[in-house]
Amino acid sequence: MYLESISLYNFRKYKVKEDNSAGITVYFNPNFNILVGENDAGKTAIIDGIRYLLGSVSDEFERINQEDFYSPSKDEYVNDFCIEGVFGGLTDKEAGSFLEWLSFDEKKNYKLRVALRVEKRINENGTEYIEKKLLGGDEIFESRLDSKAKEFLKTTYLKPLRDASAELKPGFKSRLANILKAHPTFKGKKEVDHQLVKVMQEANKQVENYFETDYVTGHSLLTDIETLLKDFYDNAEQSKSKAKFAVTKTDLTSILRKLSLNTEDINLGLGNQNLLFIATELLLMNNYLSEKEIIGPQITLIEEIEAHLHTQAQIRLIKFLEKELEEKQNISQFILTSHSPNLIASIDPKNIILLHSNYAYPMGEEFTKLESMDYKFLERFLDSTKSNLFFAKGIILVEGESEMLLLPALADVIGFPMYKNGVSLVNVRGTSFERYIKLFSRTSLWTKELGFPSLNMPVSIITDVDVIPHIYYEEEGVSKVIFRIDNESELDKILSHIEEEKEKLKMDYFGEDYSTLRKLAKDFKFKVLKANEDELTAIIGKEITFDYIEQLNIKKQSNLLERYRKDYDCNLTVNIAPKWTLEYSLSLSVLARLLYESIYEIQGQDVDLEFEETLAEIEGTTLNKEKAAYKIFKPLNDKNVSKAEVAQLLATKITDLSQKEKSILREAILKDPHLEYLVSAIKHASKTYQEEIE
């Protein structure tokens, strides 16, 4: 039995929607779930909603506060809220235990719906009080749950820790006492018969005996006190002068409240104290799971699991929890919250639930367009630097290091700083953008059957067009020939020059461009021999002209747009370099001077006349801008300098400009057609934040 979903109505930030549906509904995996999202996304409200609904095995009292009611404006609150949970996966025995409140889904599987209804009321004396009702069953037939059913539903809760040592110290409100009382060692037994009670009774007796007899002076301290007390009372009240010493009360609760828990090591830091506390809390879960037949969901709630733990400790803790699930044969359910990219990177993406814009988006297979191989890929490559996308207001996906290093400086100078706009920059190290797009694309089950909106988090792709410009062939003296068969008529022209018959040729590649004749022949399934190579080149070879390059550029951009927008419903823009690559487009832009300076410095050269002449061509004093741009770009293309080093230095130069220089550069960048694709990507990713502040 596990918690399938929870719905919050007017609870804290989650206002009931206009159609009276829940402010938020969260769908959970049967075993492992981790809630992620930016600050104030509502993670704690969801955890607290589950606690309020089900209670905890340590029997902590949960007091409903004014702040638990949705507030439409300052100092104004609604009068009621509701928390609704739905359970699935019930065994026959569990179904029998909840028979009075049981229902069935469309597939005839057992379902249990539980609802906590909370309402402000005023009694006959005019005093306001809060009425709570815990109900079960379908909404139109719901009735109160009895105490036995409530006990089956209780959760184990690990609160967000700020001072774990205080939680393990003795006191009237001792958390340790509550945990220990739930342990089989103490639970379900008569207190008077418990061994610990007998130990304390014996201790009290020995202490009392010690003070009743003093073997040194011959009379006891207790006798001296009683002698003084007798003078304070009249003869009728002499019985009140009797006194005795005791160590503690001997009821079990009082004993447990006196206990503290520490390791044998001294001076433990917060992280190690937290681990000790977590281990103690998990006693509750393990004790329940050790029973032969378990009734009810075994839910463990853990908030901010990474609190005060370093990266490796976080990962070890997560792996321990995963191992627990495996060893307990998946009969328990974990629901966690986290802000740690390191921790998120160490788990299966299917277990993530992303909170965004008051909706909870599960990343499981039935809700995203990811396929099984996509999940395996993301599990391998979704490292801590990429996992920050789950904590963002907007995302920019880039191909490599150059964009990663340059974009923050560019965004800052145009007035859209990423750190202020909550934008995460993710380097996919290639062009595997589709897997990330699928992660943010919803299936029809989510959008049509369940009726929830698509994930509106803005995602920008920045990619190169990767069409080599005509100037490259001119400057490098490379053959300006490509190979292409456009149709069957052209194919017929080569039949007399090859050995293969037409029926055996593969005709799926008409219109495709090939850099060599042999690559084309391999796809079309014919052989190129020395005897026929010249004739085939003359028939199939086509000259690479300036117009051809321009048309190919347009075609490539169109194909990229279609590829990344096809069948995906995420809030996506595809931003393509207008020319060849990022660096080549920069060479044609208003950033050419700073780029060229960066290349010169890394090469150890001083600015000279050739430098100024090249920039003069770029800046419009001559007509051959492409030739000058290629001259700037050539050291990068030839790998004589590192693209990442150049991007880093260029970013530094932009950052180090004076405010006046930045203002001038900003206006130039916003008007530059070669930088428009970068500006558009930054603005789109910043859209959520900009909408919030407007």
XYZ file of C-alpha atoms in Angstrom:
694
model
C 0.000 0.000 0.000
C 1.404 3.394 -0.926
C 0.373 7.021 -1.286
C -0.543 7.579 -4.948
C -1.347 11.259 -4.708
C -2.047 14.140 -2.411
C -4.200 17.189 -3.207
C -4.138 20.468 -1.297
C -7.152 22.808 -1.264
C -6.557 26.297 0.196
C -3.655 24.936 2.231
C -0.920 27.563 2.607
C 0.097 28.857 -0.847
C -2.124 26.451 -2.787
C -5.365 28.265 -3.524
C -8.325 26.300 -4.876
C -8.562 26.853 -8.628
C -11.488 28.538 -10.349
C -13.021 25.183 -11.300
C -12.853 24.141 -7.606
C -10.042 21.686 -8.297
C -7.094 21.356 -5.933
C -4.484 24.090 -5.641
C -1.950 21.347 -6.351
C -2.056 17.587 -6.867
C 1.149 15.583 -6.498
C 1.481 12.080 -7.991
C 4.015 9.835 -6.267
C 6.035 6.790 -7.247
C 5.337 3.734 -5.084
C 8.834 3.693 -3.590
C 11.171 6.669 -4.024
C 10.308 10.335 -4.601
C 12.304 13.521 -4.311
C 10.618 16.937 -4.518
C 12.780 19.616 -6.112
C 12.311 23.192 -7.237
C 13.383 26.731 -6.505
C 12.927 28.315 -3.075
C 9.277 28.844 -2.054
C 8.107 26.348 -4.675
C 5.961 24.678 -1.991
C 7.969 21.584 -1.047
C 7.501 21.988 2.702
C 3.761 22.600 2.287
C 3.433 19.225 0.552
C 5.417 17.393 3.247
C 3.430 19.106 6.008
C 0.195 18.330 4.186
C 1.031 14.618 4.312
C 1.971 14.890 8.008
C -1.235 16.701 8.906
C -3.278 14.143 7.001
C -1.638 10.955 8.275
C 0.155 11.837 11.518
C 3.542 10.429 12.569
C 4.492 7.243 14.399
C 6.325 9.311 17.029
C 2.936 10.861 17.920
C 4.060 14.475 17.695
C 1.183 16.893 18.133
C 0.543 18.905 14.982
C -1.078 22.232 15.798
C -3.018 23.949 13.024
C -1.947 27.606 12.721
C -3.458 30.634 11.023
C -0.669 30.475 8.431
C -1.873 27.030 7.299
C -4.935 28.674 5.721
C -4.476 30.239 2.283
C -3.990 34.001 2.447
C -5.352 35.986 -0.530
C -3.901 39.221 0.902
C -1.993 40.444 3.937
C -3.736 39.660 7.249
C -6.615 37.962 5.414
C -7.128 34.180 5.469
C -9.738 31.769 4.165
C -11.864 29.890 6.693
C -11.193 26.305 5.665
C -8.789 24.014 3.895
C -8.718 20.381 2.849
C -5.923 17.838 2.366
C -6.840 14.759 0.365
C -4.741 11.611 -0.100
C -5.375 8.621 -2.349
C -3.771 5.241 -1.677
C -3.259 2.370 -4.099
C -1.575 -1.023 -4.154
C -3.601 -2.368 -1.215
C -3.297 -6.049 -0.338
C -6.410 -8.058 0.481
C -5.585 -7.810 4.183
C -5.167 -4.038 3.940
C -8.422 -3.795 2.018
C -10.124 -5.665 4.844
C -8.691 -3.281 7.428
C -10.088 -0.258 5.543
C -13.219 -1.987 4.242
C -15.619 0.659 5.529
C -13.896 3.377 3.469
C -12.722 1.327 0.475
C -13.517 2.068 -3.196
C -12.307 0.867 -6.599
C -10.742 2.518 -9.635
C -11.762 1.957 -13.264
C -9.540 -1.156 -13.390
C -11.260 -2.633 -10.305
C -8.191 -2.106 -8.125
C -8.596 -1.197 -4.453
C -8.477 2.517 -3.670
C -8.531 4.339 -0.365
C -9.306 8.040 -0.215
C -8.587 9.934 3.012
C -9.426 13.619 3.571
C -8.582 16.041 6.375
C -11.147 18.848 6.495
C -10.221 21.829 8.674
C -12.600 24.721 9.335
C -12.625 27.790 11.568
C -15.739 27.907 13.726
C -17.175 30.096 16.501
C -18.806 28.534 19.551
C -21.798 29.836 21.500
C -19.527 31.984 23.666
C -18.182 33.745 20.583
C -14.772 32.054 20.810
C -13.131 30.973 17.578
C -11.858 27.421 17.400
C -10.594 25.083 14.682
C -12.535 21.929 13.856
C -10.678 19.003 12.289
C -12.286 15.992 10.665
C -10.363 13.025 9.271
C -12.634 11.256 6.828
C -12.352 8.293 4.497
C -14.181 6.968 1.440
C -15.485 8.550 -1.737
C -16.376 12.194 -1.265
C -20.154 11.708 -1.342
C -20.011 8.759 1.090
C -17.115 9.794 3.331
C -17.220 9.066 7.050
C -14.852 9.491 9.990
C -11.862 7.186 10.269
C -11.604 5.315 13.544
C -8.484 5.315 15.725
C -7.355 1.884 14.503
C -7.404 2.995 10.835
C -5.551 6.207 11.740
C -2.821 4.194 13.442
C -2.218 2.164 10.266
C -1.662 5.332 8.201
C 0.991 7.062 10.310
C 4.298 8.171 8.764
C 7.902 8.449 9.889
C 8.991 12.088 9.681
C 12.510 13.545 9.652
C 12.209 17.306 10.026
C 14.653 19.782 8.416
C 17.468 19.859 10.936
C 19.195 22.962 12.153
C 20.360 21.718 15.583
C 20.306 17.920 15.693
C 22.016 17.784 19.085
C 19.059 19.599 20.679
C 16.708 16.953 19.287
C 18.641 14.222 21.108
C 18.906 15.993 24.481
C 16.695 15.245 27.513
C 13.673 17.394 28.306
C 9.907 17.530 28.612
C 9.525 17.774 24.810
C 12.247 15.219 24.066
C 12.070 14.000 20.465
C 14.230 11.038 21.452
C 11.631 9.970 24.023
C 8.910 9.954 21.347
C 11.078 7.895 19.004
C 11.978 5.364 21.697
C 8.373 4.973 22.849
C 7.485 3.846 19.302
C 10.184 1.143 19.409
C 9.025 -2.465 20.046
C 11.226 -2.445 23.166
C 8.758 -0.031 24.777
C 5.575 -0.142 22.726
C 2.662 -2.416 23.502
C 3.883 -3.521 26.936
C 2.707 -2.703 30.456
C 4.961 0.061 31.781
C 5.103 -1.371 35.304
C 6.541 -4.617 33.967
C 9.199 -2.991 31.797
C 12.788 -3.795 32.725
C 13.854 -0.136 32.547
C 11.139 0.817 35.059
C 12.365 -1.910 37.415
C 15.949 -0.654 37.047
C 14.925 2.900 37.968
C 12.809 1.680 40.894
C 15.815 -0.214 42.225
C 18.023 2.853 41.701
C 15.564 5.021 43.619
C 15.466 2.478 46.446
C 19.270 2.431 46.713
C 19.434 6.243 46.727
C 16.743 6.373 49.395
C 18.642 3.841 51.513
C 21.853 5.829 51.148
C 20.317 8.981 52.573
C 18.486 7.115 55.331
C 21.733 5.789 56.818
C 25.032 7.608 57.221
C 27.690 5.110 58.237
C 30.192 7.834 59.122
C 28.258 10.069 61.549
C 25.782 7.496 62.728
C 22.724 9.495 61.721
C 21.324 10.245 58.276
C 20.945 13.443 56.280
C 17.292 12.558 55.783
C 16.788 12.326 59.572
C 18.325 15.793 59.991
C 15.924 17.253 57.411
C 12.913 15.566 59.036
C 13.943 16.858 62.490
C 13.869 20.408 61.132
C 10.550 19.867 59.356
C 8.853 18.613 62.547
C 9.255 22.079 64.019
C 7.354 23.562 61.046
C 4.199 21.486 61.645
C 1.842 21.074 64.573
C 1.283 17.726 66.215
C -1.660 16.892 63.932
C 0.453 17.376 60.775
C 3.654 15.597 61.751
C 3.164 13.082 58.901
C 3.974 15.894 56.459
C 7.495 16.125 57.806
C 8.402 12.752 56.300
C 10.712 13.101 53.215
C 12.782 10.899 50.899
C 15.283 11.305 48.059
C 14.613 9.850 44.571
C 16.575 9.917 41.293
C 13.554 10.305 39.018
C 9.949 9.391 38.574
C 9.723 5.729 37.701
C 7.056 5.872 35.006
C 8.481 4.987 31.576
C 7.779 8.336 29.904
C 9.631 10.276 32.615
C 12.577 7.921 32.344
C 12.823 8.288 28.564
C 12.633 12.079 28.819
C 15.809 12.014 30.901
C 17.826 10.212 28.235
C 20.194 11.750 25.693
C 21.951 10.081 22.768
C 25.547 10.650 21.674
C 28.300 8.695 20.007
C 31.464 7.772 21.896
C 33.370 10.333 19.833
C 33.484 13.866 21.200
C 33.012 17.295 19.589
C 30.795 16.008 16.776
C 29.972 18.543 14.056
C 26.440 19.281 12.850
C 26.690 16.857 9.948
C 27.603 13.866 12.132
C 24.962 14.823 14.689
C 22.422 14.872 11.867
C 23.435 11.381 10.761
C 23.022 10.150 14.328
C 19.574 11.720 14.488
C 18.548 10.278 11.102
C 19.700 6.814 12.176
C 17.539 7.157 15.286
C 14.512 8.303 13.294
C 14.892 5.441 10.826
C 14.489 3.071 13.769
C 10.787 3.810 13.495
C 10.652 2.673 9.885
C 12.806 -0.417 10.397
C 10.821 -1.497 13.439
C 7.575 -1.442 11.541
C 9.058 -3.142 8.491
C 10.511 -5.951 10.629
C 7.025 -7.225 11.390
C 5.891 -10.238 9.365
C 2.652 -8.817 8.022
C 2.454 -5.084 7.538
C -0.795 -3.187 7.232
C -0.789 0.343 5.891
C 1.677 2.463 3.916
C 5.236 2.606 5.254
C 5.940 6.244 4.388
C 9.098 8.083 5.430
C 9.152 11.856 4.975
C 12.558 13.546 4.943
C 12.971 17.307 4.533
C 16.215 18.854 3.252
C 18.085 15.595 3.569
C 21.354 17.332 2.678
C 21.294 19.695 5.717
C 24.850 20.055 7.042
C 26.035 16.980 5.111
C 28.910 17.152 2.652
C 28.455 15.771 -0.867
C 29.752 12.253 -0.236
C 27.688 11.901 2.941
C 24.577 12.954 1.003
C 25.211 10.339 -1.666
C 25.954 7.595 0.905
C 22.702 8.408 2.685
C 20.685 8.272 -0.541
C 22.321 4.977 -1.536
C 21.492 3.602 1.927
C 17.828 4.527 1.470
C 17.786 2.938 -1.990
C 19.352 -0.216 -0.521
C 16.709 -0.225 2.206
C 14.004 -0.242 -0.464
C 15.656 -3.131 -2.256
C 16.184 -5.195 0.894
C 12.667 -4.518 2.174
C 11.301 -5.643 -1.208
C 9.920 -2.189 -1.999
C 7.292 -2.257 0.739
C 8.190 1.235 1.970
C 7.831 4.653 0.361
C 10.238 7.582 0.707
C 9.204 11.179 0.007
C 12.101 13.637 0.272
C 12.810 17.290 -0.443
C 16.196 18.632 -1.514
C 18.082 21.665 -2.822
C 21.240 19.690 -3.622
C 22.269 19.247 -7.295
C 24.838 16.670 -6.152
C 22.145 14.583 -4.553
C 19.780 14.914 -7.523
C 22.587 13.815 -9.845
C 22.973 10.561 -7.908
C 19.395 9.287 -8.291
C 17.237 7.940 -11.101
C 15.551 10.884 -12.923
C 12.271 8.936 -12.830
C 12.080 9.592 -9.091
C 12.167 13.387 -9.418
C 9.062 15.544 -8.960
C 9.615 19.115 -10.159
C 7.579 21.898 -8.526
C 7.015 24.844 -10.842
C 4.288 27.508 -11.041
C 2.108 25.754 -8.429
C 2.128 22.423 -10.261
C 4.024 19.243 -9.420
C 5.524 17.616 -12.522
C 6.551 13.963 -12.019
C 9.452 12.885 -14.214
C 8.343 9.249 -14.471
C 7.898 7.398 -17.762
C 4.131 7.782 -17.930
C 4.319 11.571 -17.617
C 7.291 12.601 -19.812
C 8.219 11.814 -23.411
C 11.483 10.219 -22.335
C 12.026 6.624 -23.399
C 13.910 3.945 -21.458
C 17.212 4.658 -23.242
C 16.778 8.375 -22.569
C 16.510 7.716 -18.831
C 19.665 5.588 -18.915
C 21.476 8.389 -20.739
C 20.346 11.051 -18.264
C 21.210 8.859 -15.291
C 24.787 8.687 -16.609
C 25.212 12.266 -17.787
C 22.946 14.320 -15.506
C 25.791 15.401 -13.219
C 25.699 18.080 -10.519
C 26.366 20.903 -13.006
C 23.431 19.829 -15.169
C 21.102 18.968 -12.267
C 20.835 22.653 -11.343
C 18.190 22.871 -14.093
C 15.697 21.444 -11.558
C 16.119 24.515 -9.345
C 15.803 27.178 -12.044
C 13.189 29.613 -13.331
C 14.589 29.208 -16.858
C 17.129 27.037 -18.669
C 19.647 27.549 -21.486
C 21.068 24.410 -23.105
C 24.387 24.855 -24.918
C 26.795 22.658 -26.887
C 30.093 23.322 -25.150
C 32.420 25.230 -22.866
C 32.635 28.410 -24.958
C 28.956 29.215 -24.526
C 29.107 28.284 -20.833
C 31.915 30.747 -20.209
C 30.730 33.613 -22.402
C 26.957 33.740 -21.902
C 26.879 34.915 -18.248
C 29.001 37.958 -19.137
C 26.904 38.665 -22.231
C 23.653 38.315 -20.266
C 24.950 40.687 -17.613
C 25.975 43.411 -20.059
C 22.586 43.403 -21.842
C 20.706 43.696 -18.536
C 19.521 40.097 -18.008
C 21.965 38.701 -15.413
C 21.434 34.965 -15.064
C 21.948 34.792 -11.321
C 19.203 37.390 -10.757
C 16.815 35.844 -13.256
C 17.196 32.319 -11.866
C 18.520 30.970 -15.167
C 20.502 27.720 -15.220
C 23.078 27.261 -17.964
C 23.494 23.581 -18.903
C 26.318 22.278 -21.063
C 25.100 19.074 -22.761
C 28.589 18.598 -24.301
C 27.308 17.954 -27.798
C 23.940 18.158 -29.469
C 21.926 15.711 -27.327
C 19.333 18.402 -26.733
C 16.350 16.167 -27.457
C 16.736 14.125 -24.279
C 16.564 17.272 -22.178
C 13.631 18.604 -24.176
C 11.741 15.331 -23.625
C 12.335 15.706 -19.888
C 10.277 18.911 -19.966
C 7.643 17.614 -22.414
C 4.432 16.086 -21.091
C 2.538 13.042 -22.375
C -1.141 13.049 -23.316
C -1.878 11.274 -20.015
C -0.796 14.455 -18.239
C -2.247 17.102 -20.539
C -5.408 15.392 -21.845
C -6.495 12.628 -19.482
C -5.512 14.385 -16.257
C -6.067 17.848 -17.724
C -2.924 19.509 -16.373
C -0.974 22.175 -18.274
C 2.325 21.645 -20.048
C 5.463 22.579 -18.143
C 5.875 26.278 -18.909
C 9.458 26.642 -17.703
C 11.228 28.540 -20.508
C 13.950 26.485 -22.205
C 16.375 27.941 -24.757
C 18.628 25.892 -27.022
C 21.762 27.536 -28.414
C 23.392 25.590 -31.219
C 25.669 26.091 -34.209
C 24.364 25.897 -37.773
C 27.624 24.118 -38.749
C 27.523 25.114 -42.433
C 31.047 25.954 -43.578
C 30.995 29.367 -45.314
C 32.218 29.887 -48.875
C 35.162 31.960 -47.649
C 36.681 28.857 -46.036
C 37.029 27.109 -49.392
C 38.559 30.238 -50.918
C 41.082 30.864 -48.159
C 42.088 27.247 -47.564
C 42.172 26.180 -51.224
C 39.863 23.251 -50.445
C 37.977 21.562 -53.312
C 34.673 23.324 -53.897
C 32.859 20.145 -54.874
C 30.110 18.231 -53.110
C 28.429 15.052 -54.297
C 24.691 14.674 -54.649
C 22.168 12.697 -56.713
C 18.980 14.694 -56.898
C 16.631 12.222 -58.654
C 16.320 9.025 -60.701
C 17.175 10.864 -63.907
C 20.622 11.741 -62.502
C 20.973 8.200 -61.199
C 20.337 6.804 -64.698
C 23.298 8.822 -66.017
C 25.780 6.872 -63.906
C 24.426 3.362 -64.621
C 26.738 2.826 -67.578
C 29.747 3.672 -65.385
C 29.051 1.269 -62.504
C 28.782 -2.504 -62.289
C 25.597 -2.707 -60.175
C 22.096 -2.954 -61.674
C 19.575 -0.203 -60.911
C 17.220 -2.560 -59.031
C 19.938 -3.319 -56.489
C 20.707 0.323 -55.729
C 19.329 2.049 -52.622
C 17.329 5.156 -53.529
C 16.634 6.652 -50.082
C 19.282 9.351 -50.297
C 18.203 11.597 -53.173
C 19.065 15.230 -52.414
C 21.586 14.385 -49.654
C 24.977 16.129 -49.800
C 28.218 14.167 -49.373
C 31.724 15.498 -48.904
C 33.234 12.595 -50.894
C 32.138 10.375 -53.769
C 32.823 7.209 -51.809
C 30.502 8.224 -48.944
C 27.708 8.725 -51.434
C 28.452 5.412 -53.171
C 28.367 3.556 -49.846
C 24.811 4.747 -49.123
C 23.573 4.123 -52.676
C 25.242 0.656 -52.654
C 27.604 0.865 -55.615
C 31.395 0.676 -55.914
C 33.793 3.420 -56.942
C 36.803 2.147 -58.879
C 39.805 3.997 -60.210
C 38.508 3.347 -63.707
C 35.156 5.071 -63.145
C 36.007 7.699 -60.477
C 36.603 10.602 -62.879
C 33.430 9.935 -64.906
C 31.301 9.662 -61.745
C 32.807 12.852 -60.305
C 31.985 14.722 -63.520
C 28.339 13.538 -63.397
C 27.587 13.691 -59.660
C 30.011 16.388 -58.451
C 28.493 19.847 -57.997
C 30.365 23.071 -57.411
C 30.048 24.716 -54.017
C 28.968 28.234 -54.891
C 28.162 31.156 -52.593
C 24.444 30.755 -53.385
C 24.621 27.043 -52.609
C 26.104 27.802 -49.171
C 23.391 30.353 -48.451
C 20.638 27.906 -49.439
C 22.246 25.146 -47.395
C 22.396 27.472 -44.376
C 18.677 28.235 -44.692
C 17.855 24.538 -45.127
C 19.951 23.514 -42.120
C 18.331 26.111 -39.872
C 14.884 25.002 -40.996
C 15.720 21.346 -40.310
C 17.036 22.153 -36.847
C 13.912 24.122 -35.947
C 11.678 21.288 -37.134
C 13.760 18.653 -35.355
C 13.649 20.272 -31.924
C 10.084 21.519 -32.059
C 8.514 18.370 -33.460
C 6.114 16.616 -31.074
C 7.415 18.495 -28.025
C 5.163 20.700 -25.924
C 7.704 22.379 -23.651
C 8.186 26.153 -23.607
C 11.075 26.037 -26.071
C 12.984 28.371 -28.382
C 15.714 27.134 -30.721
C 18.450 29.721 -31.291
C 20.883 28.958 -34.105
C 24.143 30.706 -34.927
C 23.565 32.668 -38.175
C 26.995 31.660 -39.515
C 28.933 28.432 -39.007
C 29.756 28.450 -35.254
C 29.533 30.694 -32.188
C 33.090 31.954 -32.634
C 32.707 32.664 -36.356
C 29.486 34.599 -35.699
C 31.322 36.558 -32.985
C 34.031 37.368 -35.543
C 31.401 39.135 -37.651
C 29.830 40.961 -34.694
C 30.458 44.037 -32.551
C 32.455 41.755 -30.240
C 35.048 41.103 -32.972
C 37.606 43.525 -31.502
C 37.450 42.001 -28.017
C 37.507 38.483 -29.488
C 40.527 39.273 -31.642
C 42.314 40.854 -28.676
C 41.675 37.704 -26.651
C 43.121 35.488 -29.382
C 46.169 37.756 -29.755
C 46.853 37.754 -26.015
C 46.583 33.984 -25.689
C 48.965 33.600 -28.625
C 51.379 35.972 -26.876
C 51.177 38.614 -29.626
C 50.957 42.382 -29.362
C 48.341 44.383 -31.230
C 49.857 45.560 -34.538
C 48.922 47.222 -37.831
C 47.587 43.956 -39.266
C 45.280 43.699 -36.268
C 43.797 47.150 -36.892
C 43.467 46.550 -40.646
C 41.547 43.328 -40.050
C 39.186 45.055 -37.626
C 38.701 47.928 -40.060
C 37.406 45.411 -42.599
C 35.022 43.896 -40.030
C 33.792 47.291 -38.902
C 32.736 48.271 -42.384
C 35.530 50.286 -44.029
C 35.971 47.600 -46.690
C 33.606 45.191 -48.382
C 35.307 41.886 -47.560
C 34.007 41.333 -44.021
C 33.799 37.531 -44.359
C 37.475 37.339 -45.304
C 38.464 39.422 -42.273
C 36.153 37.398 -39.992
C 37.745 34.158 -41.145
C 41.170 35.618 -40.420
C 40.096 36.288 -36.839
C 38.491 32.852 -36.535
C 41.268 30.837 -38.218
C 43.475 30.262 -35.105
C 40.419 28.768 -33.385
C 39.485 26.636 -36.377
C 43.072 25.403 -36.695
C 43.097 24.647 -32.953
C 46.131 26.849 -32.404
C 44.324 28.336 -29.405
C 41.726 26.881 -27.065
C 38.139 27.973 -27.674
C 37.437 27.714 -23.941
C 40.424 29.900 -23.021
C 39.438 32.509 -25.582
C 35.826 32.515 -24.358
C 36.991 32.907 -20.752
C 39.256 35.840 -21.605
C 36.587 37.461 -23.760
C 34.090 37.165 -20.888
C 36.614 38.777 -18.546
C 37.184 41.662 -20.970
C 33.442 42.291 -21.186
C 33.069 42.161 -17.401
C 35.994 44.569 -16.867
C 34.549 47.313 -19.083
C 33.514 50.569 -17.433
C 29.816 51.270 -16.951
C 29.887 53.771 -19.808
C 31.592 51.254 -22.121
C 29.098 48.581 -21.116
C 26.197 50.884 -21.883
C 27.546 51.579 -25.390
C 28.272 47.889 -25.969
C 24.807 46.919 -24.766
C 23.112 49.054 -27.413
C 25.422 47.672 -30.104
C 24.819 44.038 -29.082
C 21.037 44.450 -29.075
C 21.162 45.738 -32.673
C 23.687 43.196 -33.982
C 22.108 40.519 -36.258
C 25.024 38.135 -35.598
C 24.316 38.186 -31.856
C 20.525 38.230 -32.045
C 20.251 34.470 -31.480
C 22.189 34.704 -28.202
C 20.167 37.694 -27.008
C 16.891 35.906 -27.843
C 17.961 32.797 -25.928
C 18.848 34.819 -22.833
C 15.629 36.844 -22.902
C 13.438 33.760 -23.338
C 15.095 31.891 -20.455
C 14.639 34.978 -18.251
C 10.949 35.246 -19.123
C 9.532 33.758 -15.889
C 11.491 36.106 -13.652
C 10.722 39.140 -15.794
C 6.995 38.317 -15.641
C 7.152 37.995 -11.855
C 8.660 41.446 -11.318
C 6.430 43.274 -13.799
